[in-house]
Amino acid sequence: MKLWVLDLDGVVYKGNAPIVGVSIFISRVRERGDEVVFLTNNSAYTRTYYREKLWRMDIPAQEKDIYTSAGLLAGYLSEFPRIRRVLTIGEEGLHFSLRKKGFMVTTQSSSVDAVAAGLDRRFNYRKLFLAQKAILSGAKFIGTNRDATLPTENGLLPGSGAILKAIEECTGKEAEVVGKPNPLGLELIMKERNVSKEDVTVIGDRIETDILLGKKAGVKTILVLTGVTGKEDLKNISPENFPDQVAEKLTNLLCVECG
Ligand SMILES: [Mg+2]
């Protein structure tokens, strides 16, 4: 059995538009007994949201096969028993994941044990101030991911990384980040499924998150050119970050991998 770890945006779909052939790729690799899981740095939505989105794109998926940076953050924070109150700068996915793990979530107070920050499309000066105050008073500072941009079907939006930078700038403190390229999520997936790294392949569209994650975890990496990385960007990738394989699209892997 092999385990395929797929990024979502830029690999499976672009915003709300499915990438052609992906559902065929996934059903083919499942037919031969492989497992497919999804690992996204986007913390804005819940597993339920992603499951429904995937089903609409003809990709059957269970919630247990979907990992988000919000879920990883909540799981990681729960290893610190003293942390109970969390100032959350984020959207539904992050609020929900933290509440599910039993944290008291606030968006209005700086009297907290931790500040959890991710993509927040309602980010403003007051939230920045509360985060600053909490962190300077000693709260733990943890971020979902450092993606600088958020690709949508209408172009780029500012990503979670831009929000983390703002908080870091006014506190002088660096966030601990659980999303890709931190191998934390992938290690959890391999442990839960009892798979060794020789049998794992990470497929992504972004070098500094997906491919770097694979490198750090010591697993095979495939870059697809359906997302943020184009053919013309390949020459700028440093040799140590270069993926094991480049495929223009996911379905190109079928003839090689599925025979
Ligand atoms: Mg992506």
PDB file of C-alpha atoms and ligand atoms in Angstrom:
ATOM      1  CA  MET A   1       0.000   0.000   0.000  1.00  0.00           C
ATOM      2  CA  LYS A   2       1.188   3.460  -0.887  1.00  0.00           C
ATOM      3  CA  LEU A   3       0.035   6.703   0.664  1.00  0.00           C
ATOM      4  CA  TRP A   4      -0.514   9.743  -1.510  1.00  0.00           C
ATOM      5  CA  VAL A   5      -0.619  13.061   0.350  1.00  0.00           C
ATOM      6  CA  LEU A   6      -2.272  15.655  -1.849  1.00  0.00           C
ATOM      7  CA  ASP A   7      -2.343  19.379  -1.366  1.00  0.00           C
ATOM      8  CA  LEU A   8      -5.767  20.808  -2.288  1.00  0.00           C
ATOM      9  CA  ASP A   9      -5.573  24.263  -3.844  1.00  0.00           C
ATOM     10  CA  GLY A  10      -3.585  24.163  -7.071  1.00  0.00           C
ATOM     11  CA  VAL A  11      -3.556  20.353  -7.131  1.00  0.00           C
ATOM     12  CA  VAL A  12      -7.167  19.188  -6.800  1.00  0.00           C
ATOM     13  CA  TYR A  13      -8.888  22.462  -7.633  1.00  0.00           C
ATOM     14  CA  LYS A  14      -8.257  26.120  -8.205  1.00  0.00           C
ATOM     15  CA  GLY A  15     -10.601  28.060  -5.944  1.00  0.00           C
ATOM     16  CA  ASN A  16     -13.968  26.568  -6.822  1.00  0.00           C
ATOM     17  CA  ALA A  17     -12.944  25.110 -10.161  1.00  0.00           C
ATOM     18  CA  PRO A  18     -11.909  21.434 -10.158  1.00  0.00           C
ATOM     19  CA  ILE A  19      -8.714  20.593 -12.046  1.00  0.00           C
ATOM     20  CA  VAL A  20      -9.519  18.274 -14.946  1.00  0.00           C
ATOM     21  CA  GLY A  21      -8.725  14.593 -14.422  1.00  0.00           C
ATOM     22  CA  VAL A  22      -8.101  14.705 -10.677  1.00  0.00           C
ATOM     23  CA  SER A  23     -11.089  12.544  -9.742  1.00  0.00           C
ATOM     24  CA  ILE A  24      -9.895   9.948 -12.284  1.00  0.00           C
ATOM     25  CA  PHE A  25      -6.383  10.007 -10.827  1.00  0.00           C
ATOM     26  CA  ILE A  26      -7.688   9.524  -7.308  1.00  0.00           C
ATOM     27  CA  SER A  27     -10.059   6.693  -8.194  1.00  0.00           C
ATOM     28  CA  ARG A  28      -7.307   4.893 -10.155  1.00  0.00           C
ATOM     29  CA  VAL A  29      -4.792   4.940  -7.313  1.00  0.00           C
ATOM     30  CA  ARG A  30      -7.500   3.864  -4.851  1.00  0.00           C
ATOM     31  CA  GLU A  31      -8.507   0.996  -7.155  1.00  0.00           C
ATOM     32  CA  ARG A  32      -5.076  -0.515  -6.772  1.00  0.00           C
ATOM     33  CA  GLY A  33      -5.265  -0.326  -2.982  1.00  0.00           C
ATOM     34  CA  ASP A  34      -3.395   2.907  -2.324  1.00  0.00           C
ATOM     35  CA  GLU A  35      -4.632   5.493   0.148  1.00  0.00           C
ATOM     36  CA  VAL A  36      -5.168   9.172  -0.622  1.00  0.00           C
ATOM     37  CA  VAL A  37      -5.265  11.896   2.014  1.00  0.00           C
ATOM     38  CA  PHE A  38      -5.510  15.659   1.679  1.00  0.00           C
ATOM     39  CA  LEU A  39      -3.321  18.104   3.565  1.00  0.00           C
ATOM     40  CA  THR A  40      -4.054  21.807   3.244  1.00  0.00           C
ATOM     41  CA  ASN A  41      -2.462  24.846   4.829  1.00  0.00           C
ATOM     42  CA  ASN A  42      -5.730  26.737   4.513  1.00  0.00           C
ATOM     43  CA  SER A  43      -7.166  27.146   8.028  1.00  0.00           C
ATOM     44  CA  ALA A  44     -10.341  28.999   7.057  1.00  0.00           C
ATOM     45  CA  TYR A  45     -12.648  26.006   6.663  1.00  0.00           C
ATOM     46  CA  THR A  46     -13.657  22.829   8.490  1.00  0.00           C
ATOM     47  CA  ARG A  47     -13.141  19.217   7.434  1.00  0.00           C
ATOM     48  CA  THR A  48     -16.878  19.002   6.741  1.00  0.00           C
ATOM     49  CA  TYR A  49     -16.618  21.918   4.332  1.00  0.00           C
ATOM     50  CA  TYR A  50     -13.766  20.240   2.444  1.00  0.00           C
ATOM     51  CA  ARG A  51     -15.507  16.856   2.372  1.00  0.00           C
ATOM     52  CA  GLU A  52     -18.570  18.438   0.773  1.00  0.00           C
ATOM     53  CA  LYS A  53     -16.469  20.455  -1.662  1.00  0.00           C
ATOM     54  CA  LEU A  54     -14.586  17.321  -2.742  1.00  0.00           C
ATOM     55  CA  TRP A  55     -17.788  15.301  -3.157  1.00  0.00           C
ATOM     56  CA  ARG A  56     -19.174  18.067  -5.396  1.00  0.00           C
ATOM     57  CA  MET A  57     -16.079  17.564  -7.552  1.00  0.00           C
ATOM     58  CA  ASP A  58     -16.763  13.838  -7.789  1.00  0.00           C
ATOM     59  CA  ILE A  59     -14.025  12.977  -5.290  1.00  0.00           C
ATOM     60  CA  PRO A  60     -15.369  10.785  -2.480  1.00  0.00           C
ATOM     61  CA  ALA A  61     -13.538  11.675   0.730  1.00  0.00           C
ATOM     62  CA  GLN A  62     -14.082  11.098   4.425  1.00  0.00           C
ATOM     63  CA  GLU A  63     -13.369  13.708   7.066  1.00  0.00           C
ATOM     64  CA  LYS A  64     -10.644  11.531   8.564  1.00  0.00           C
ATOM     65  CA  ASP A  65      -8.767  11.776   5.244  1.00  0.00           C
ATOM     66  CA  ILE A  66      -8.704  15.576   5.310  1.00  0.00           C
ATOM     67  CA  TYR A  67      -6.087  17.404   7.348  1.00  0.00           C
ATOM     68  CA  THR A  68      -6.079  21.194   7.711  1.00  0.00           C
ATOM     69  CA  SER A  69      -3.557  23.465   9.392  1.00  0.00           C
ATOM     70  CA  ALA A  70      -6.367  24.546  11.756  1.00  0.00           C
ATOM     71  CA  GLY A  71      -6.899  20.981  12.955  1.00  0.00           C
ATOM     72  CA  LEU A  72      -3.150  20.462  13.312  1.00  0.00           C
ATOM     73  CA  LEU A  73      -2.828  23.662  15.325  1.00  0.00           C
ATOM     74  CA  ALA A  74      -5.611  22.647  17.719  1.00  0.00           C
ATOM     75  CA  GLY A  75      -4.095  19.173  18.116  1.00  0.00           C
ATOM     76  CA  TYR A  76      -0.674  20.613  18.785  1.00  0.00           C
ATOM     77  CA  LEU A  77      -1.938  23.179  21.326  1.00  0.00           C
ATOM     78  CA  SER A  78      -3.763  20.476  23.252  1.00  0.00           C
ATOM     79  CA  GLU A  79      -0.360  19.037  24.163  1.00  0.00           C
ATOM     80  CA  PHE A  80       0.031  22.043  26.480  1.00  0.00           C
ATOM     81  CA  PRO A  81      -2.333  21.403  29.404  1.00  0.00           C
ATOM     82  CA  ARG A  82      -1.901  24.919  30.832  1.00  0.00           C
ATOM     83  CA  ILE A  83      -3.297  26.539  27.717  1.00  0.00           C
ATOM     84  CA  ARG A  84      -7.066  27.040  28.000  1.00  0.00           C
ATOM     85  CA  ARG A  85      -8.004  30.476  26.663  1.00  0.00           C
ATOM     86  CA  VAL A  86      -7.010  31.271  23.106  1.00  0.00           C
ATOM     87  CA  LEU A  87      -7.244  34.557  21.227  1.00  0.00           C
ATOM     88  CA  THR A  88      -8.087  33.443  17.725  1.00  0.00           C
ATOM     89  CA  ILE A  89      -7.287  35.433  14.622  1.00  0.00           C
ATOM     90  CA  GLY A  90      -8.819  33.317  11.926  1.00  0.00           C
ATOM     91  CA  GLU A  91     -11.986  32.038  10.374  1.00  0.00           C
ATOM     92  CA  GLU A  92     -14.524  29.281  10.993  1.00  0.00           C
ATOM     93  CA  GLY A  93     -12.070  26.401  10.486  1.00  0.00           C
ATOM     94  CA  LEU A  94      -9.738  27.631  13.194  1.00  0.00           C
ATOM     95  CA  HIS A  95     -12.466  28.610  15.689  1.00  0.00           C
ATOM     96  CA  PHE A  96     -14.210  25.267  15.202  1.00  0.00           C
ATOM     97  CA  SER A  97     -11.046  23.143  15.547  1.00  0.00           C
ATOM     98  CA  LEU A  98     -10.021  24.891  18.753  1.00  0.00           C
ATOM     99  CA  ARG A  99     -13.491  24.633  20.321  1.00  0.00           C
ATOM    100  CA  LYS A 100     -13.677  20.966  19.398  1.00  0.00           C
ATOM    101  CA  LYS A 101     -10.479  20.373  21.360  1.00  0.00           C
ATOM    102  CA  GLY A 102     -12.038  22.090  24.380  1.00  0.00           C
ATOM    103  CA  PHE A 103     -10.357  25.486  24.258  1.00  0.00           C
ATOM    104  CA  MET A 104     -12.137  28.681  25.253  1.00  0.00           C
ATOM    105  CA  VAL A 105     -11.960  30.759  22.123  1.00  0.00           C
ATOM    106  CA  THR A 106     -12.135  34.540  22.178  1.00  0.00           C
ATOM    107  CA  THR A 107     -11.736  37.228  19.553  1.00  0.00           C
ATOM    108  CA  GLN A 108     -12.196  40.108  22.004  1.00  0.00           C
ATOM    109  CA  SER A 109      -9.729  39.695  24.833  1.00  0.00           C
ATOM    110  CA  SER A 110      -5.981  39.776  25.305  1.00  0.00           C
ATOM    111  CA  SER A 111      -6.189  37.907  28.650  1.00  0.00           C
ATOM    112  CA  VAL A 112      -5.341  34.570  27.095  1.00  0.00           C
ATOM    113  CA  ASP A 113      -2.790  31.767  27.307  1.00  0.00           C
ATOM    114  CA  ALA A 114      -2.160  31.643  23.566  1.00  0.00           C
ATOM    115  CA  VAL A 115      -2.693  33.547  20.351  1.00  0.00           C
ATOM    116  CA  ALA A 116      -3.602  31.338  17.388  1.00  0.00           C
ATOM    117  CA  ALA A 117      -3.356  33.108  14.047  1.00  0.00           C
ATOM    118  CA  GLY A 118      -4.130  32.115  10.491  1.00  0.00           C
ATOM    119  CA  LEU A 119      -6.000  33.350   7.469  1.00  0.00           C
ATOM    120  CA  ASP A 120      -8.507  35.987   8.572  1.00  0.00           C
ATOM    121  CA  ARG A 121     -10.245  37.950   5.865  1.00  0.00           C
ATOM    122  CA  ARG A 122     -11.672  40.239   8.548  1.00  0.00           C
ATOM    123  CA  PHE A 123      -8.269  41.032  10.053  1.00  0.00           C
ATOM    124  CA  ASN A 124      -8.057  44.594  11.364  1.00  0.00           C
ATOM    125  CA  TYR A 125      -6.087  46.980  13.603  1.00  0.00           C
ATOM    126  CA  ARG A 126      -7.970  46.001  16.770  1.00  0.00           C
ATOM    127  CA  LYS A 127      -7.220  42.307  16.291  1.00  0.00           C
ATOM    128  CA  LEU A 128      -3.578  43.189  15.709  1.00  0.00           C
ATOM    129  CA  PHE A 129      -3.562  45.236  18.901  1.00  0.00           C
ATOM    130  CA  LEU A 130      -5.132  42.418  20.964  1.00  0.00           C
ATOM    131  CA  ALA A 131      -2.616  39.919  19.602  1.00  0.00           C
ATOM    132  CA  GLN A 132       0.248  42.288  20.344  1.00  0.00           C
ATOM    133  CA  LYS A 133      -0.947  42.882  23.902  1.00  0.00           C
ATOM    134  CA  ALA A 134      -1.471  39.185  24.594  1.00  0.00           C
ATOM    135  CA  ILE A 135       1.900  38.116  23.189  1.00  0.00           C
ATOM    136  CA  LEU A 136       3.801  40.888  24.956  1.00  0.00           C
ATOM    137  CA  SER A 137       2.092  39.735  28.176  1.00  0.00           C
ATOM    138  CA  GLY A 138       3.516  36.250  27.659  1.00  0.00           C
ATOM    139  CA  ALA A 139       0.896  34.357  25.628  1.00  0.00           C
ATOM    140  CA  LYS A 140       2.178  31.585  23.377  1.00  0.00           C
ATOM    141  CA  PHE A 141       2.150  32.649  19.720  1.00  0.00           C
ATOM    142  CA  ILE A 142       1.246  29.972  17.227  1.00  0.00           C
ATOM    143  CA  GLY A 143       0.405  30.234  13.539  1.00  0.00           C
ATOM    144  CA  THR A 144      -1.306  27.918  11.066  1.00  0.00           C
ATOM    145  CA  ASN A 145       0.892  28.589   8.039  1.00  0.00           C
ATOM    146  CA  ARG A 146       3.133  31.105   6.325  1.00  0.00           C
ATOM    147  CA  ASP A 147       1.725  31.055   2.797  1.00  0.00           C
ATOM    148  CA  ALA A 148       2.290  34.618   1.614  1.00  0.00           C
ATOM    149  CA  THR A 149      -0.569  34.491  -0.856  1.00  0.00           C
ATOM    150  CA  LEU A 150      -3.923  32.807  -1.285  1.00  0.00           C
ATOM    151  CA  PRO A 151      -4.629  31.904  -4.908  1.00  0.00           C
ATOM    152  CA  THR A 152      -8.262  32.233  -6.016  1.00  0.00           C
ATOM    153  CA  GLU A 153      -9.938  31.950  -9.401  1.00  0.00           C
ATOM    154  CA  ASN A 154      -9.892  35.780  -9.473  1.00  0.00           C
ATOM    155  CA  GLY A 155      -6.193  36.170  -8.699  1.00  0.00           C
ATOM    156  CA  LEU A 156      -4.099  36.399  -5.545  1.00  0.00           C
ATOM    157  CA  LEU A 157      -5.242  37.482  -2.091  1.00  0.00           C
ATOM    158  CA  PRO A 158      -2.980  38.151   0.927  1.00  0.00           C
ATOM    159  CA  GLY A 159      -2.295  34.877   2.741  1.00  0.00           C
ATOM    160  CA  SER A 160      -1.893  33.899   6.372  1.00  0.00           C
ATOM    161  CA  GLY A 161       1.835  34.654   6.198  1.00  0.00           C
ATOM    162  CA  ALA A 162       1.096  38.352   5.763  1.00  0.00           C
ATOM    163  CA  ILE A 163      -0.982  38.348   8.959  1.00  0.00           C
ATOM    164  CA  LEU A 164       1.683  36.486  10.935  1.00  0.00           C
ATOM    165  CA  LYS A 165       4.303  38.988   9.738  1.00  0.00           C
ATOM    166  CA  ALA A 166       2.180  41.898  10.958  1.00  0.00           C
ATOM    167  CA  ILE A 167       1.916  40.367  14.437  1.00  0.00           C
ATOM    168  CA  GLU A 168       5.598  39.440  14.470  1.00  0.00           C
ATOM    169  CA  GLU A 169       6.582  42.953  13.449  1.00  0.00           C
ATOM    170  CA  CYS A 170       4.809  44.640  16.348  1.00  0.00           C
ATOM    171  CA  THR A 171       5.795  42.075  18.979  1.00  0.00           C
ATOM    172  CA  GLY A 172       9.329  41.126  17.942  1.00  0.00           C
ATOM    173  CA  LYS A 173       8.262  37.505  18.556  1.00  0.00           C
ATOM    174  CA  GLU A 174       8.283  34.761  15.969  1.00  0.00           C
ATOM    175  CA  ALA A 175       5.251  32.501  15.575  1.00  0.00           C
ATOM    176  CA  GLU A 176       5.608  28.772  15.894  1.00  0.00           C
ATOM    177  CA  VAL A 177       3.981  27.416  12.741  1.00  0.00           C
ATOM    178  CA  VAL A 178       2.355  23.966  12.468  1.00  0.00           C
ATOM    179  CA  GLY A 179       1.335  23.907   8.782  1.00  0.00           C
ATOM    180  CA  LYS A 180       3.502  22.871   5.855  1.00  0.00           C
ATOM    181  CA  PRO A 181       6.523  22.786   5.594  1.00  0.00           C
ATOM    182  CA  ASN A 182       6.543  21.757   9.270  1.00  0.00           C
ATOM    183  CA  PRO A 183       6.565  17.932   9.042  1.00  0.00           C
ATOM    184  CA  LEU A 184       4.323  17.692  12.150  1.00  0.00           C
ATOM    185  CA  GLY A 185       1.172  17.050  10.074  1.00  0.00           C
ATOM    186  CA  LEU A 186       2.767  14.472   7.812  1.00  0.00           C
ATOM    187  CA  GLU A 187       4.315  12.651  10.750  1.00  0.00           C
ATOM    188  CA  LEU A 188       0.888  12.484  12.384  1.00  0.00           C
ATOM    189  CA  ILE A 189      -0.653  11.099   9.176  1.00  0.00           C
ATOM    190  CA  MET A 190       2.066   8.415   8.834  1.00  0.00           C
ATOM    191  CA  LYS A 191       1.667   7.441  12.476  1.00  0.00           C
ATOM    192  CA  GLU A 192      -2.138   7.234  12.296  1.00  0.00           C
ATOM    193  CA  ARG A 193      -1.960   5.060   9.187  1.00  0.00           C
ATOM    194  CA  ASN A 194       1.094   3.071  10.154  1.00  0.00           C
ATOM    195  CA  VAL A 195       2.907   3.861   6.903  1.00  0.00           C
ATOM    196  CA  SER A 196       6.656   4.225   6.589  1.00  0.00           C
ATOM    197  CA  LYS A 197       8.194   7.081   4.650  1.00  0.00           C
ATOM    198  CA  GLU A 198       9.369   4.866   1.768  1.00  0.00           C
ATOM    199  CA  ASP A 199       5.697   4.412   0.847  1.00  0.00           C
ATOM    200  CA  VAL A 200       4.679   8.081   0.995  1.00  0.00           C
ATOM    201  CA  THR A 201       4.492  10.589  -1.856  1.00  0.00           C
ATOM    202  CA  VAL A 202       3.632  14.246  -1.357  1.00  0.00           C
ATOM    203  CA  ILE A 203       2.067  16.036  -4.322  1.00  0.00           C
ATOM    204  CA  GLY A 204       1.865  19.817  -4.275  1.00  0.00           C
ATOM    205  CA  ASP A 205       2.053  22.990  -6.307  1.00  0.00           C
ATOM    206  CA  ARG A 206       4.166  25.134  -3.983  1.00  0.00           C
ATOM    207  CA  ILE A 207       7.882  24.614  -3.386  1.00  0.00           C
ATOM    208  CA  GLU A 208       8.229  26.390  -0.042  1.00  0.00           C
ATOM    209  CA  THR A 209       5.352  24.472   1.573  1.00  0.00           C
ATOM    210  CA  ASP A 210       4.528  21.157  -0.148  1.00  0.00           C
ATOM    211  CA  ILE A 211       7.884  20.199  -1.594  1.00  0.00           C
ATOM    212  CA  LEU A 212       9.878  21.449   1.385  1.00  0.00           C
ATOM    213  CA  LEU A 213       7.587  19.425   3.654  1.00  0.00           C
ATOM    214  CA  GLY A 214       8.404  16.274   1.667  1.00  0.00           C
ATOM    215  CA  LYS A 215      12.126  17.052   1.820  1.00  0.00           C
ATOM    216  CA  LYS A 216      12.029  17.611   5.582  1.00  0.00           C
ATOM    217  CA  ALA A 217      10.074  14.402   6.148  1.00  0.00           C
ATOM    218  CA  GLY A 218      12.286  12.401   3.775  1.00  0.00           C
ATOM    219  CA  VAL A 219       9.508  11.252   1.431  1.00  0.00           C
ATOM    220  CA  LYS A 220       9.059  11.358  -2.344  1.00  0.00           C
ATOM    221  CA  THR A 221       7.896  14.695  -3.775  1.00  0.00           C
ATOM    222  CA  ILE A 222       6.015  15.525  -6.960  1.00  0.00           C
ATOM    223  CA  LEU A 223       5.411  19.076  -8.148  1.00  0.00           C
ATOM    224  CA  VAL A 224       2.402  19.695 -10.383  1.00  0.00           C
ATOM    225  CA  LEU A 225       2.239  22.798 -12.542  1.00  0.00           C
ATOM    226  CA  THR A 226      -1.510  23.366 -12.154  1.00  0.00           C
ATOM    227  CA  GLY A 227      -1.151  25.848  -9.280  1.00  0.00           C
ATOM    228  CA  VAL A 228       1.186  28.623  -8.186  1.00  0.00           C
ATOM    229  CA  THR A 229       4.378  27.235  -9.767  1.00  0.00           C
ATOM    230  CA  GLY A 230       4.746  27.549 -13.534  1.00  0.00           C
ATOM    231  CA  LYS A 231       7.212  26.014 -15.992  1.00  0.00           C
ATOM    232  CA  GLU A 232       9.184  29.269 -16.059  1.00  0.00           C
ATOM    233  CA  ASP A 233       9.691  29.080 -12.260  1.00  0.00           C
ATOM    234  CA  LEU A 234      11.486  25.722 -12.403  1.00  0.00           C
ATOM    235  CA  LYS A 235      14.864  27.287 -13.182  1.00  0.00           C
ATOM    236  CA  ASN A 236      14.698  29.330  -9.975  1.00  0.00           C
ATOM    237  CA  ILE A 237      14.333  26.318  -7.671  1.00  0.00           C
ATOM    238  CA  SER A 238      17.498  25.564  -5.750  1.00  0.00           C
ATOM    239  CA  PRO A 239      18.843  22.004  -6.238  1.00  0.00           C
ATOM    240  CA  GLU A 240      18.169  20.956  -2.616  1.00  0.00           C
ATOM    241  CA  ASN A 241      14.505  21.975  -2.947  1.00  0.00           C
ATOM    242  CA  PHE A 242      13.953  20.460  -6.370  1.00  0.00           C
ATOM    243  CA  PRO A 243      11.120  17.890  -6.382  1.00  0.00           C
ATOM    244  CA  ASP A 244      11.795  14.253  -7.286  1.00  0.00           C
ATOM    245  CA  GLN A 245       9.374  14.583 -10.176  1.00  0.00           C
ATOM    246  CA  VAL A 246       7.601  17.384 -12.044  1.00  0.00           C
ATOM    247  CA  ALA A 247       4.276  16.738 -13.769  1.00  0.00           C
ATOM    248  CA  GLU A 248       2.390  19.294 -15.798  1.00  0.00           C
ATOM    249  CA  LYS A 249      -0.806  17.825 -14.376  1.00  0.00           C
ATOM    250  CA  LEU A 250      -1.792  15.046 -12.012  1.00  0.00           C
ATOM    251  CA  THR A 251      -3.173  12.782 -14.758  1.00  0.00           C
ATOM    252  CA  ASN A 252       0.259  12.695 -16.401  1.00  0.00           C
ATOM    253  CA  LEU A 253       1.339  10.491 -13.523  1.00  0.00           C
ATOM    254  CA  LEU A 254      -1.216   7.805 -14.330  1.00  0.00           C
ATOM    255  CA  CYS A 255       0.605   6.165 -17.215  1.00  0.00           C
ATOM    256  CA  VAL A 256       3.833   5.955 -15.237  1.00  0.00           C
ATOM    257  CA  GLU A 257       2.445   5.147 -11.810  1.00  0.00           C
ATOM    258  CA  CYS A 258      -0.580   3.008 -12.620  1.00  0.00           C
ATOM    259  CA  GLY A 259       0.734   1.159 -15.659  1.00  0.00           C
TER     260      GLY A 259
HETATM  261 MG    MG B   1      -1.455  24.530  -3.104  1.00  0.00          MG
END
